[in-house]
Structures are given as structure tokens and as C-alpha cells.
CSV table of C-alpha atoms and ligand atoms in Angstrom, one decimal:
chain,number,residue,atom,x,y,z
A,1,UNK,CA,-237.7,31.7,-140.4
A,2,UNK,CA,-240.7,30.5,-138.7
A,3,UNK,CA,-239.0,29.7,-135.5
A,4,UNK,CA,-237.9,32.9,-135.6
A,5,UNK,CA,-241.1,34.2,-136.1
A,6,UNK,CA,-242.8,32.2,-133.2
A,7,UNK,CA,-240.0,33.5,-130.7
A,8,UNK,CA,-240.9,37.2,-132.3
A,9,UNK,CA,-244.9,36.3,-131.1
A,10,UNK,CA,-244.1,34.7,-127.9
A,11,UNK,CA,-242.2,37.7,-127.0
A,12,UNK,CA,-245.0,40.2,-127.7
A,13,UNK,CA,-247.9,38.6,-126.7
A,14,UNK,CA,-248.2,40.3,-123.3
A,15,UNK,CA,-248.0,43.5,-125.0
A,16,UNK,CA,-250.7,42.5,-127.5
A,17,UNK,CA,-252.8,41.1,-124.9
A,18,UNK,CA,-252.7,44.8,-123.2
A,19,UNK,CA,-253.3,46.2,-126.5
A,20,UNK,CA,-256.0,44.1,-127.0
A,21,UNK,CA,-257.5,44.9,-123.3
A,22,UNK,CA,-257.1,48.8,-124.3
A,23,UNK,CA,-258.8,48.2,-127.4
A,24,UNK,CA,-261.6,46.6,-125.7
A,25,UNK,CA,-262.3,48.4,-123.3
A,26,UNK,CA,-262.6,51.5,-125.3
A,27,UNK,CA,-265.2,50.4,-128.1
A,28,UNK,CA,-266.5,52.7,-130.7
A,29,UNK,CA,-269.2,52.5,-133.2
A,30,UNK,CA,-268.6,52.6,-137.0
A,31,UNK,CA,-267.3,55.7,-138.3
A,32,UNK,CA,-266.4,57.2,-134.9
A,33,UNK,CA,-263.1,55.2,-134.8
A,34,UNK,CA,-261.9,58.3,-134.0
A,35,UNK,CA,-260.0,57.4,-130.8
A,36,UNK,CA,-259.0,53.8,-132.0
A,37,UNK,CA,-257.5,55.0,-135.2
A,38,UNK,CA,-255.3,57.7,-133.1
A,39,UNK,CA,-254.6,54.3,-131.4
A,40,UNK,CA,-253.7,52.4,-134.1
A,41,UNK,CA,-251.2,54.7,-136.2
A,42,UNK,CA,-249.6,55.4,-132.7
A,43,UNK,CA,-248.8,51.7,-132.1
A,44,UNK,CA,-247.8,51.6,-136.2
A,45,UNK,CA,-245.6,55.1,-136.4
A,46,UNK,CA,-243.2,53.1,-133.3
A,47,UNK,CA,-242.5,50.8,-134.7
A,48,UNK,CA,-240.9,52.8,-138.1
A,49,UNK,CA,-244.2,52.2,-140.8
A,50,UNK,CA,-245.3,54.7,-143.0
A,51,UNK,CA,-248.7,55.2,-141.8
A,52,UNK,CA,-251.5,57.2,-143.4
A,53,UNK,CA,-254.4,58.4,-141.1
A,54,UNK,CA,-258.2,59.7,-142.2
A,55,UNK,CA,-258.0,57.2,-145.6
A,56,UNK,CA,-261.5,55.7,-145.8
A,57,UNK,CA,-262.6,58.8,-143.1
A,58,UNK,CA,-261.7,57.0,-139.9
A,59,UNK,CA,-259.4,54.2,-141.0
A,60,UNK,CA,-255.9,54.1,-140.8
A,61,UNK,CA,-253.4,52.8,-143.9
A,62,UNK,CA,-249.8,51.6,-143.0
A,63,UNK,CA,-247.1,50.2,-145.6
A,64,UNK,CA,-243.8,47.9,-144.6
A,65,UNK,CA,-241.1,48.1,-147.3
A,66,UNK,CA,-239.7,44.7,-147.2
A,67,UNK,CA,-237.2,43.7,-150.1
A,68,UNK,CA,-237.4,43.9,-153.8
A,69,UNK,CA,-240.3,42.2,-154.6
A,70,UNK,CA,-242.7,44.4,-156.4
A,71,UNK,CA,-245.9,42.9,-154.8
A,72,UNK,CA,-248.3,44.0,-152.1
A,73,UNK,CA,-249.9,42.1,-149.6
A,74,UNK,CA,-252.6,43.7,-148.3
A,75,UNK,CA,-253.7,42.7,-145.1
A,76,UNK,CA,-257.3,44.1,-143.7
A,77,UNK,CA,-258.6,44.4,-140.1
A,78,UNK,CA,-262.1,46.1,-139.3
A,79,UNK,CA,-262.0,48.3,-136.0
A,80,UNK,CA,-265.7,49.3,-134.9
A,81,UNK,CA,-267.7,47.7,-132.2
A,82,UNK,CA,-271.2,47.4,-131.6
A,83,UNK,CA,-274.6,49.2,-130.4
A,84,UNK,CA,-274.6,46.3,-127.2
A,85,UNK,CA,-274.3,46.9,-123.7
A,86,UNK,CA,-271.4,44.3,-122.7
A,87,UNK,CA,-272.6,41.5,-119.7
A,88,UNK,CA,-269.4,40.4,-119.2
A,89,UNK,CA,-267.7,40.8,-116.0
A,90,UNK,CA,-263.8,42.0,-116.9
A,91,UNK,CA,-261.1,44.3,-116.0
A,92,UNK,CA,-261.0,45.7,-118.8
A,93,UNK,CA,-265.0,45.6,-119.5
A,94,UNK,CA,-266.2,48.4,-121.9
A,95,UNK,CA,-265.9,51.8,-120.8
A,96,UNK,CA,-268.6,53.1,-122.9
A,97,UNK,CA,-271.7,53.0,-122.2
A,98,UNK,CA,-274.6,50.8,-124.5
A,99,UNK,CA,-270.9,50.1,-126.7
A,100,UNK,CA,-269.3,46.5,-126.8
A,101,UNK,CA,-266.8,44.8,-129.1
A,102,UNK,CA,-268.8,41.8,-129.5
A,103,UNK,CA,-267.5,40.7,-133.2
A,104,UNK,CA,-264.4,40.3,-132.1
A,105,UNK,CA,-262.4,43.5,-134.1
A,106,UNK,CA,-260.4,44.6,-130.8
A,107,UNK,CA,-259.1,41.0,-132.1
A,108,UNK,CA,-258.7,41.6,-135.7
A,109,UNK,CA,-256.9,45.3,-134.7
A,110,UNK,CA,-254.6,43.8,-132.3
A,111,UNK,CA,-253.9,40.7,-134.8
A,112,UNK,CA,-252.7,43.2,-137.5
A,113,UNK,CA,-251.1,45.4,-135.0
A,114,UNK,CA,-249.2,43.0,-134.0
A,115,UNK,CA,-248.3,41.0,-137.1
A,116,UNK,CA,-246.7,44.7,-138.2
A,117,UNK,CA,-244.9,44.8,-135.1
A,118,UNK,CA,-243.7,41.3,-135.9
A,119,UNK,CA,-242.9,41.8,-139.5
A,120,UNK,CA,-240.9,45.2,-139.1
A,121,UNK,CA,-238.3,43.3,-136.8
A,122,UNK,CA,-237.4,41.4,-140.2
A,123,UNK,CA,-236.5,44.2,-142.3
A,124,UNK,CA,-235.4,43.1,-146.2
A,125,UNK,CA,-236.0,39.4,-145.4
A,126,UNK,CA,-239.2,40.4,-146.1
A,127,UNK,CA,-239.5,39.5,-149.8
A,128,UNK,CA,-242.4,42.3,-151.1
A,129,UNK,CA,-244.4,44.8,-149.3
A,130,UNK,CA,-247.4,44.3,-147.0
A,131,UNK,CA,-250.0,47.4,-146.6
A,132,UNK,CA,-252.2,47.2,-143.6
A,133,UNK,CA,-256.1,48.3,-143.9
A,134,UNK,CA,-257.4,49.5,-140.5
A,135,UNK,CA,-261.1,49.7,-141.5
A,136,UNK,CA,-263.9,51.6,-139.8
A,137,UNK,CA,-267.4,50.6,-140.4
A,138,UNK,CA,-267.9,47.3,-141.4
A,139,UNK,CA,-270.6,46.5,-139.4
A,140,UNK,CA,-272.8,48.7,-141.5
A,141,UNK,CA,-270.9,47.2,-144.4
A,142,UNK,CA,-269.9,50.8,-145.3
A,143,UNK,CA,-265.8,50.8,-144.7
A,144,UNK,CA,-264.3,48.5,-147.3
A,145,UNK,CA,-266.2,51.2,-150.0
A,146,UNK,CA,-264.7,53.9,-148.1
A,147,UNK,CA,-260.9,52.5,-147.9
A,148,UNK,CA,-261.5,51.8,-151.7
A,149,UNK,CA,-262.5,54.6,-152.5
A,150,UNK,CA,-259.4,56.0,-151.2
A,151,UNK,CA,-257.8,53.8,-153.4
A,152,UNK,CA,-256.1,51.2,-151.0
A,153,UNK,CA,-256.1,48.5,-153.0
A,154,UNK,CA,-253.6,50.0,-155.8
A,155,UNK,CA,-251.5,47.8,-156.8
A,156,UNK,CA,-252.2,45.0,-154.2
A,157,UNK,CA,-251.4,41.4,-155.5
A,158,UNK,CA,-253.3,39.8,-152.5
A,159,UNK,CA,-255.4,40.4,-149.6
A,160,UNK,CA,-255.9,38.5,-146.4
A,161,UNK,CA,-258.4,39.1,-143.8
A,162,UNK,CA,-259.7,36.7,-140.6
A,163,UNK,CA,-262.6,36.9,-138.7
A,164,UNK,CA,-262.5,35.9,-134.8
A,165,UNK,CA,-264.7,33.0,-134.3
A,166,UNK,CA,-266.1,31.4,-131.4
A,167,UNK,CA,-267.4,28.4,-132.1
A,168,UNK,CA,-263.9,27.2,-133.2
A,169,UNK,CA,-261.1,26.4,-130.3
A,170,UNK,CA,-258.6,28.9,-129.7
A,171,UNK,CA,-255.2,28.1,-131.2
A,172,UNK,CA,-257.3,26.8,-134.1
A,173,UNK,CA,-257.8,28.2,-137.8
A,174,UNK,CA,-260.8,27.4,-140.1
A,175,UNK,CA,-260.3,27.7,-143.3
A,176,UNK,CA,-262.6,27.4,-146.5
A,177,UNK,CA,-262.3,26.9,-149.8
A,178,UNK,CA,-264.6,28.9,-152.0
A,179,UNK,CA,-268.2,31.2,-150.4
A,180,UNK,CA,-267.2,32.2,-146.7
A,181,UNK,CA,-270.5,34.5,-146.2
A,182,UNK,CA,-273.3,35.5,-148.2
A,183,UNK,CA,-274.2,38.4,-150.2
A,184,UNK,CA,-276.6,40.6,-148.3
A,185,UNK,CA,-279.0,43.0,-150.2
A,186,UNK,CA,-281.2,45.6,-149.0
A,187,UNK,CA,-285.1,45.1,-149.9
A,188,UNK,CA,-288.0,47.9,-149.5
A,189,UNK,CA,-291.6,46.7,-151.0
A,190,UNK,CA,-294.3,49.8,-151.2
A,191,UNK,CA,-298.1,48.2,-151.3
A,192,UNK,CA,-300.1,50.9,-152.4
A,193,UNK,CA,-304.0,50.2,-152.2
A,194,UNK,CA,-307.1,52.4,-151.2
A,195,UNK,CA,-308.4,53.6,-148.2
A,196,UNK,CA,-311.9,52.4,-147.0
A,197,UNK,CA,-314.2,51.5,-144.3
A,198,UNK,CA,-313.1,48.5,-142.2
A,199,UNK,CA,-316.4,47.5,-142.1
A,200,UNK,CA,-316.9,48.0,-146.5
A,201,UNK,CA,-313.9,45.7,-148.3
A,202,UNK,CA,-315.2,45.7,-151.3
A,203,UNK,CA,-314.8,49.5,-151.5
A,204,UNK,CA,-311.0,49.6,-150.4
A,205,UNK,CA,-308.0,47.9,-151.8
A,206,UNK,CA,-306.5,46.4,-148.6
A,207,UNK,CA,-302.7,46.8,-148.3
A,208,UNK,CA,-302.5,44.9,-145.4
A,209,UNK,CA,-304.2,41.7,-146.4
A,210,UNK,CA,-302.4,42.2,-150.0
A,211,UNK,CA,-298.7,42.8,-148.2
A,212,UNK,CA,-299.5,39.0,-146.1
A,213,UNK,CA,-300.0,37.9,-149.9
A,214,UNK,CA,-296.6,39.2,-150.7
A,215,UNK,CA,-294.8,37.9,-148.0
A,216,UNK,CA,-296.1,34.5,-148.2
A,217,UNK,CA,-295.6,34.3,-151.9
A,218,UNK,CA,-292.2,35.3,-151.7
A,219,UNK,CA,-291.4,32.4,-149.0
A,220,UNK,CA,-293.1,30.4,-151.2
A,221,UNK,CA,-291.5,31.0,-154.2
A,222,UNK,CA,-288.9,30.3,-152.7
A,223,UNK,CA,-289.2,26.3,-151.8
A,224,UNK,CA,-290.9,26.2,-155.5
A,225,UNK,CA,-288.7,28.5,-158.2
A,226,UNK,CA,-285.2,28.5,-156.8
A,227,UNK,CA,-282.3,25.8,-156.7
A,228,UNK,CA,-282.6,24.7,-153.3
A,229,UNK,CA,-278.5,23.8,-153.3
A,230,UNK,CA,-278.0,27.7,-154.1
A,231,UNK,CA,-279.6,28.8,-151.0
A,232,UNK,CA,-281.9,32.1,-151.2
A,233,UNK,CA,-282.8,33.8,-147.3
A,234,UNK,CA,-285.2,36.5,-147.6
A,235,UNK,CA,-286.1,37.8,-144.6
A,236,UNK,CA,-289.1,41.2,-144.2
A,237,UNK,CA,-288.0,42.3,-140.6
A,238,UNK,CA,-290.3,45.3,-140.8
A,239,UNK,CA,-293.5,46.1,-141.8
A,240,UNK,CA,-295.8,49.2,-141.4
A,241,UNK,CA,-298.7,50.5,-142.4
A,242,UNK,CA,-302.6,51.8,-142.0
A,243,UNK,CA,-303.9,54.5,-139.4
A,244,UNK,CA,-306.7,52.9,-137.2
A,245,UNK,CA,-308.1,49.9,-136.7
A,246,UNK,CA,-311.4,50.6,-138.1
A,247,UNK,CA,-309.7,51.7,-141.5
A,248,UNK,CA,-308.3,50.0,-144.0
A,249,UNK,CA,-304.8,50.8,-145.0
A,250,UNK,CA,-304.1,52.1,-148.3
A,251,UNK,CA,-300.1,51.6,-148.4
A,252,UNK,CA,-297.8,49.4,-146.7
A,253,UNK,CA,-294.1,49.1,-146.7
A,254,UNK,CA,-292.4,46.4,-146.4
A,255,UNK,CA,-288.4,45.5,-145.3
A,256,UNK,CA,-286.0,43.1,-145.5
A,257,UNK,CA,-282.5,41.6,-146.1
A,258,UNK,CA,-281.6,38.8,-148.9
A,259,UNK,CA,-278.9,36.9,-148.5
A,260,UNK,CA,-277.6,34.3,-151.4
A,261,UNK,CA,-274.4,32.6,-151.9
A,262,UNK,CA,-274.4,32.2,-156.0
A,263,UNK,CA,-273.4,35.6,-158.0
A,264,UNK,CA,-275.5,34.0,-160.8
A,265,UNK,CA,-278.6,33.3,-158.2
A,266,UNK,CA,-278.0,37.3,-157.1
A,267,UNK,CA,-278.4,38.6,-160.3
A,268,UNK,CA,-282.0,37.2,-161.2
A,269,UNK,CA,-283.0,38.2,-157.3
A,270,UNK,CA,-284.0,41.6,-158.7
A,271,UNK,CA,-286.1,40.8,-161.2
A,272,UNK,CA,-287.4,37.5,-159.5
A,273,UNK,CA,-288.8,39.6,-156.4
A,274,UNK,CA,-290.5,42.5,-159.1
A,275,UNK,CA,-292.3,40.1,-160.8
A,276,UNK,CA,-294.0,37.8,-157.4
A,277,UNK,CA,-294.6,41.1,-156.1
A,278,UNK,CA,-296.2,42.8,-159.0
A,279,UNK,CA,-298.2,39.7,-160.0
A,280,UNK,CA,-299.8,39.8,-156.5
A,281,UNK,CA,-300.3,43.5,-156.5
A,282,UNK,CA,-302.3,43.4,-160.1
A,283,UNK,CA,-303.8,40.2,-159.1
A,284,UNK,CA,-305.7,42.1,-155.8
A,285,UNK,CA,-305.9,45.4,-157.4
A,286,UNK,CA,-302.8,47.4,-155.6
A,287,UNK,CA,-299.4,49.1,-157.1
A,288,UNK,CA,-296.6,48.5,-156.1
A,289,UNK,CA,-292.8,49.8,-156.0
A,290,UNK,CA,-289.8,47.5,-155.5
A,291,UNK,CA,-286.5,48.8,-154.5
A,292,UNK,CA,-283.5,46.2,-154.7
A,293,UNK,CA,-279.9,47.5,-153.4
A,294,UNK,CA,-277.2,45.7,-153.5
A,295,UNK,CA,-275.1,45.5,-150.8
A,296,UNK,CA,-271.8,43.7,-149.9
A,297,UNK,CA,-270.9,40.7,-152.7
A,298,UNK,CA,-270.1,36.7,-151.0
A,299,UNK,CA,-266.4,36.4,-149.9
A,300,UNK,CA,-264.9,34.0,-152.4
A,301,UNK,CA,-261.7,33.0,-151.2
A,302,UNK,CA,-259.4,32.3,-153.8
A,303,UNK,CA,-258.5,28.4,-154.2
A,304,UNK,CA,-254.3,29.0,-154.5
A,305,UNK,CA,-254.6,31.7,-151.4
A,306,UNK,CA,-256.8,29.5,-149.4
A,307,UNK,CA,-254.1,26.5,-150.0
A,308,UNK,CA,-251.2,28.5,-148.8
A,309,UNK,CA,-253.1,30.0,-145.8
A,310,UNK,CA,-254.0,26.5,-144.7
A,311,UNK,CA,-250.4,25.3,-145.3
A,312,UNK,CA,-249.0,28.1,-143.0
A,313,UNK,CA,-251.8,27.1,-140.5
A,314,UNK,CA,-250.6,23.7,-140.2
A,315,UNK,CA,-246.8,24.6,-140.6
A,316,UNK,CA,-247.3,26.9,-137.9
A,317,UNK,CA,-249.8,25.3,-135.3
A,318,UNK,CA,-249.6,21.6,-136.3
A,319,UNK,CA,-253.0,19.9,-138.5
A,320,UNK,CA,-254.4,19.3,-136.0
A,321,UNK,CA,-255.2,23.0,-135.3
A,322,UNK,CA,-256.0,23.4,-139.1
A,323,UNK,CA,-259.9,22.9,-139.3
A,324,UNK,CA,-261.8,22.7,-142.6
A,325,UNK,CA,-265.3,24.7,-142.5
A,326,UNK,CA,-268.1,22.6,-144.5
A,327,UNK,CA,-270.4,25.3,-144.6
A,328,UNK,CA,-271.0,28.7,-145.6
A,329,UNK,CA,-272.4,31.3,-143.3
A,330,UNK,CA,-275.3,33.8,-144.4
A,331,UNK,CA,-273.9,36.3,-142.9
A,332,UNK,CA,-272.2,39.2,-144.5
A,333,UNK,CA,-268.7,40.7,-144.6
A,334,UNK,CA,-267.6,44.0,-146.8
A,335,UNK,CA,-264.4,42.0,-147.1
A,336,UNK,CA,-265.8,40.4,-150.0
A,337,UNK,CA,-265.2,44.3,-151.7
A,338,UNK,CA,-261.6,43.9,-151.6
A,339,UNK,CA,-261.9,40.4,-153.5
A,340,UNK,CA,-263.4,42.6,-156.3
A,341,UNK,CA,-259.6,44.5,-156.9
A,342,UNK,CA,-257.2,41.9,-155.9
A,343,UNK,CA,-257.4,37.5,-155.3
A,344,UNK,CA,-257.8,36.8,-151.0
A,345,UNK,CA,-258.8,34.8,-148.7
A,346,UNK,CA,-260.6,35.0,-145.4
A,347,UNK,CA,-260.2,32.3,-142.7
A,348,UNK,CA,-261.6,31.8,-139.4
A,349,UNK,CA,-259.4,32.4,-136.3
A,350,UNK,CA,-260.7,30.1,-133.2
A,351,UNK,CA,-261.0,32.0,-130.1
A,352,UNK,CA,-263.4,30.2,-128.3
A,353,UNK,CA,-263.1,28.3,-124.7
A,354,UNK,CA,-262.4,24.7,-124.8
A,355,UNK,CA,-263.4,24.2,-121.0
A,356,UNK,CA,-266.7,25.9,-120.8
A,357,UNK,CA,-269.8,24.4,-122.1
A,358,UNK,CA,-271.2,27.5,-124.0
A,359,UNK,CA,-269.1,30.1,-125.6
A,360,UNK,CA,-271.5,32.9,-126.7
A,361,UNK,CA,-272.1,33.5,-130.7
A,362,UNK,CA,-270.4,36.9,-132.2
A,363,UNK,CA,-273.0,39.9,-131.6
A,364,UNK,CA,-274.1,38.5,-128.2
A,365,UNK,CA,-274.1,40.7,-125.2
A,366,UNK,CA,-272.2,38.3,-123.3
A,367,UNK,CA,-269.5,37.1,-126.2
A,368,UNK,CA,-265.9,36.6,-125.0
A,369,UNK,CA,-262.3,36.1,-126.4
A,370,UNK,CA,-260.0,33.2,-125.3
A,371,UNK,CA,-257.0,35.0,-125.6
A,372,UNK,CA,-254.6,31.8,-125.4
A,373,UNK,CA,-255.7,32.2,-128.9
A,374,UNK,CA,-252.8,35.0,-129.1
A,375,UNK,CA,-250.3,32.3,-127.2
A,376,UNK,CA,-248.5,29.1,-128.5
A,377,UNK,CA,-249.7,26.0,-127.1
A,378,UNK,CA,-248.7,25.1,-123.7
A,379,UNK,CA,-247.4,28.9,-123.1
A,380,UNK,CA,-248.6,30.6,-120.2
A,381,UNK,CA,-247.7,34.0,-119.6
A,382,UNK,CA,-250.1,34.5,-116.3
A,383,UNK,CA,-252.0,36.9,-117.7
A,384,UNK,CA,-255.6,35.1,-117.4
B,401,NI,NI1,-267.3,41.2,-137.4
């Protein structure tokens, strides 16, 4: 079968390579995958899959009835680009103006698209059923909720989702067992002091000075209270406060992301944070508030599914294409929703070029796609 399947892919790559290149150069942001999902269940509808449009608002649902087996494979891709005017010089360079898909989900889109295209040319060889997730939105980590929402993940056994990558080579596949990304929460810290005279302290209770306190406390805290092998990032990216200079500010509010890789280290996060910041607060005379959302959990990749991923990897493009990632990133997917219904894995698909010294990181302006990572090795089908 797999020979079979390789022919099948070699014989549709230039299509998916101008899919791709469509999907490129029309990017759209998260939740207006309005165009892209039309798209989508156009390229899904020809080739015979029932397809389901508007689940999750803009994303796009498609099933293949394969043979008897009662089980669902569910297989994800995200579709929205970014807020980043492209500086990349290509044919089929972004259309739309300040709009670039620099993560990579023209990939992911054209991946799926194509493995559907691919998989409905086997028919009832196909042991169970696999349901596609077109997913808007998940650079604001908002589209995984939505599809689930719309209960997609009914009665899935599995789901498997893949994240372009450029630091790996094309043609390669990295794979991990255990935290892929992080979980990211949403932090907002209100200082609330009194007003004074710049030039009369002891009559004010300065929120500025008192919101350094905090910040340094909590990066303190940090090095000092928490496991340093179950890494904590907090990061305040904003801060504002106070109306002249010659004033002294009476609130301040404060920003940030934290990002942890432990579910156990997550769940004292909350109440860690409260109490540094409200010990620091009474300690200088202020009130505070401390808000703590949760957003998207850490990708866990199931042990058994990240075992037979990596086995097809190898089967398929040879161990030495089969690289094992050491580390965990701190970045965040909403994949890591899905894992919460059904076992999955996530793995890393190389697209990056092996004959140029840099290849730009995901979210850069100037981030580019080898797409030999779409062709077997040694293929050329004069396309580049
Ligand atoms: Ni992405």
C-alpha cells in the first residue's frame, strides 16, 4: 500500500504545489477565512467528501467513509495567516495587503487537502473513517474552541495535527514524545495606589514604583520558589499608568503571558502570582486585582500515537528523515484542545532550505516554504 500511496503523492504534487501557491497568495486573518474555507470545501466536494461548511464559524468539516471500522481519525489543519506585511519576493507573494502566511497554514491546508485527495482514491481499503478539521483562528488560539464547540470531535478515536517548521530540513519529520508547546495564560495585574504630588511621596501611594516591585518580585520568584526543570516564562509586555510627570500615579495595569509546560506547575500559577502580588501591594500600602485566564493547555502527544507516527515517518521517508525533538517549545498551539476529547499527536514537518545559511523563524516577515518538502527525494517536477 505505501508504494501505492507514494505514486498517489508524486502524481499530485504539482496540483498541491498550485494549491498551496493560491492559498498563499491569498492570506486571511483569523476568523475571516471566509474566502479560504469556500476554497477548501470546493477542493474537498470534487473529490466525493461529505463536507460541512460554517462549523466552528469559518472552518470547514469533511468526512471519508472508508471500510467497516467504526473509528475516526481526525485529522486538523489551521487556515488563518497573519497581521505581517510579506518581504518575500514570489510569484505568488501575498495579495493582501499588511496579510502574510508566515506560520506556515497555506502548508498545513494544502497537506490535509491533499492527504483527502489521496485517501479518497482508496475507497474501502481504507479501514475506519478520517474527518478533516479545517480550523480558522488559531493564531488567536480561538478556533479549536470554536470547532469543539460545534462538536467535531464526536466520536473521534484519534487526532493528528503537524506544524510546518523551519528550522528542520524539508523532506524531514520531528517528532516528540510527550509536551510539544506550552500552555499560555493571559495575565492582567491592577496596582491601585493614591494620587499625590511628585514632589510629596510620603503623601501618595506610588503605583509606579510599587508595579517595578511587582515585576521584579515576580521574576524573582521565579529563580527562587519554582522547580527550575518545570520551566515557568512570565513575561508583562505592557504596562500603563499615571497622567503627568509631576504626578504620582495612583493605578497601574500591568500585562502579560505565562507560559509552563507542567499541568501540575499550571494549576498553583494562579494562586502563586495572587499572593507575590498582594504581599507587595500590602507591603507598600496599594490594592490590587489579579486576573488569571487560562488559555490554550500544552500539547501532550500521546506515547502509542507518537510511536506509530514516527514509524510511518521512517517507513515512508527512510530514518534518516525521522528527527527526534529534545526540547519543548514555549510557544502555544490550540491543538492541545483537541487532546482534551480524544489521544493525538503533533509532529513537526521540516520545510526549511538545506542550501541557504538562514531560513527565517515562523512569524517573520520574510519566512519561506521549501516546497520539495511536498516531493519525494530526488523528484523534481520543475516547478521551483
Ligand atoms: Ni502556526
Amino acid at each position: 500500500m505505501l508504494s501505492q500511496i507514494q505514486a498517489l503523492a508524486a502524481e499530485l504534487t504539482p496540483r498541491l504545489i498550485e494549491i498551496r501557491r493560491h492559498l498563499h497568495s491569498h492570506p486571511e486573518l483569523s476568523g475571516q477565512e471566509y474566502k479560504t474555507a469556500a476554497y477548501v470545501a470546493g477542493v474537498l466536494s470534487s473529490c466525493g467528501l461529505r463536507v460541512q461548511e460554517l462549523v466552528g464559524k469559518t472552518g470547514v468539516v469533511a468526512e471519508l467513509k472508508g471500510g467497516d471500522d467504526p473509528r475516526i481519525l481526525a485529522i486538523r489543519a489551521d487556515m488563518d495567516a497573519l497581521p505581517i506585511p510579506e518581504r518575500v519576493e514570489l510569484d505568488f507573494a501575498s495579495t493582501q495587503l499588511g496579510i502574510m502566511h508566515a506560520c506556515g497554514h497555506d502548508v498545513h491546508t494544502t497537506v490535509a487537502l491533499g492527504t483527502a485527495m489521496l485517501l479518497s482514491q482508496l475507497g474501502e481499503r481504507l479501514p475506519g473513517k478520517i474527518r478533516f478539521l479545517f480550523q480558522p483562528a488559531e493564531e488567536t488560539a480561538q478556533g479549536a474552541r470554536w470547532m469543539i464547540e460545534d462538536d467535531v470531535m464526536e466520536g473521534v478515536s484519534a487526532v493528528l495535527g503537524m506544524h510546518a517548521y523551519p528550522s528542520l530540513p524539508a523532506r524531514s519529520i520531528g517528532i516528540r514524545y510527550g509536551a510539544l508547546t506550552a500552555a499560555a495564560d493571559d495575565l492582567e495585574i491592577l496596582i491601585i495606589g493614591e494620587s499625590g504630588h511628585g514632589a510629596r511621596p510620603h503623601e501618595a501611594v506610588d503605583a509606579i514604583w510599587i508595579a517595578a516591585q511587582v515585576v521584579t518580585a515576580l521574576q524573582q520568584s521565579i529563580s527562587r520558589t519554582q522547580n527550575p526543570l518545570h520551566p515557568v516564562v512570565l513575561t508583562v509586555g505592557q504596562i500603563s499608568g499615571g497622567r503627568a510627570p509631576n504626578v504620582i500615579a495612583d493605578t497601574v495595569k500591568l500585562s502579560g503571558t505565562v507560559r509552563s509546560l507542567h499541568p501540575e506547575t499550571r494549576n498553583h500559577l494562579p494562586q502563586w502570582i495572587e499572593t507575590i502580588v498582594a504581599g507587595v501591594c500590602h507591603t507598600y500600602g496599594a490594592k490590587c486585582e489579579v486576573v488569571y485566564r487560562r488559555g490554550v493547555p500544552s500539547v501532550l502527544n500521546d506515547p502509542a500515537l507518537t510511536e506509530l507516527t514516527a514509524r510511518c515517518a521512517s517507513e515512508a521517508l527512510g530514518d534518516e528523515n525521522l528527527l527526534l525533538i529534545h526540547e519543548p517549545s514555549l510557544g502555544a498551539e490550540d491543538f492541545s484542545l483537541y487532546l482534551e476529547h480524544a489521544p493525538g499527536t503533533m509532529f513537526r514537518l521540516g520545510v526549511g532550505f538545506t542550501d541557504r545559511a538562514v531560513n527565517y523563524p515562523l512569524h517573520h516577515p520574510k519566512f519561506e516554504v521549501d516546497e520539495s518538502a511536498d516531493r519525494r527525494r530526488g523528484g523534481d517536477y520543475g516547478l521551483r
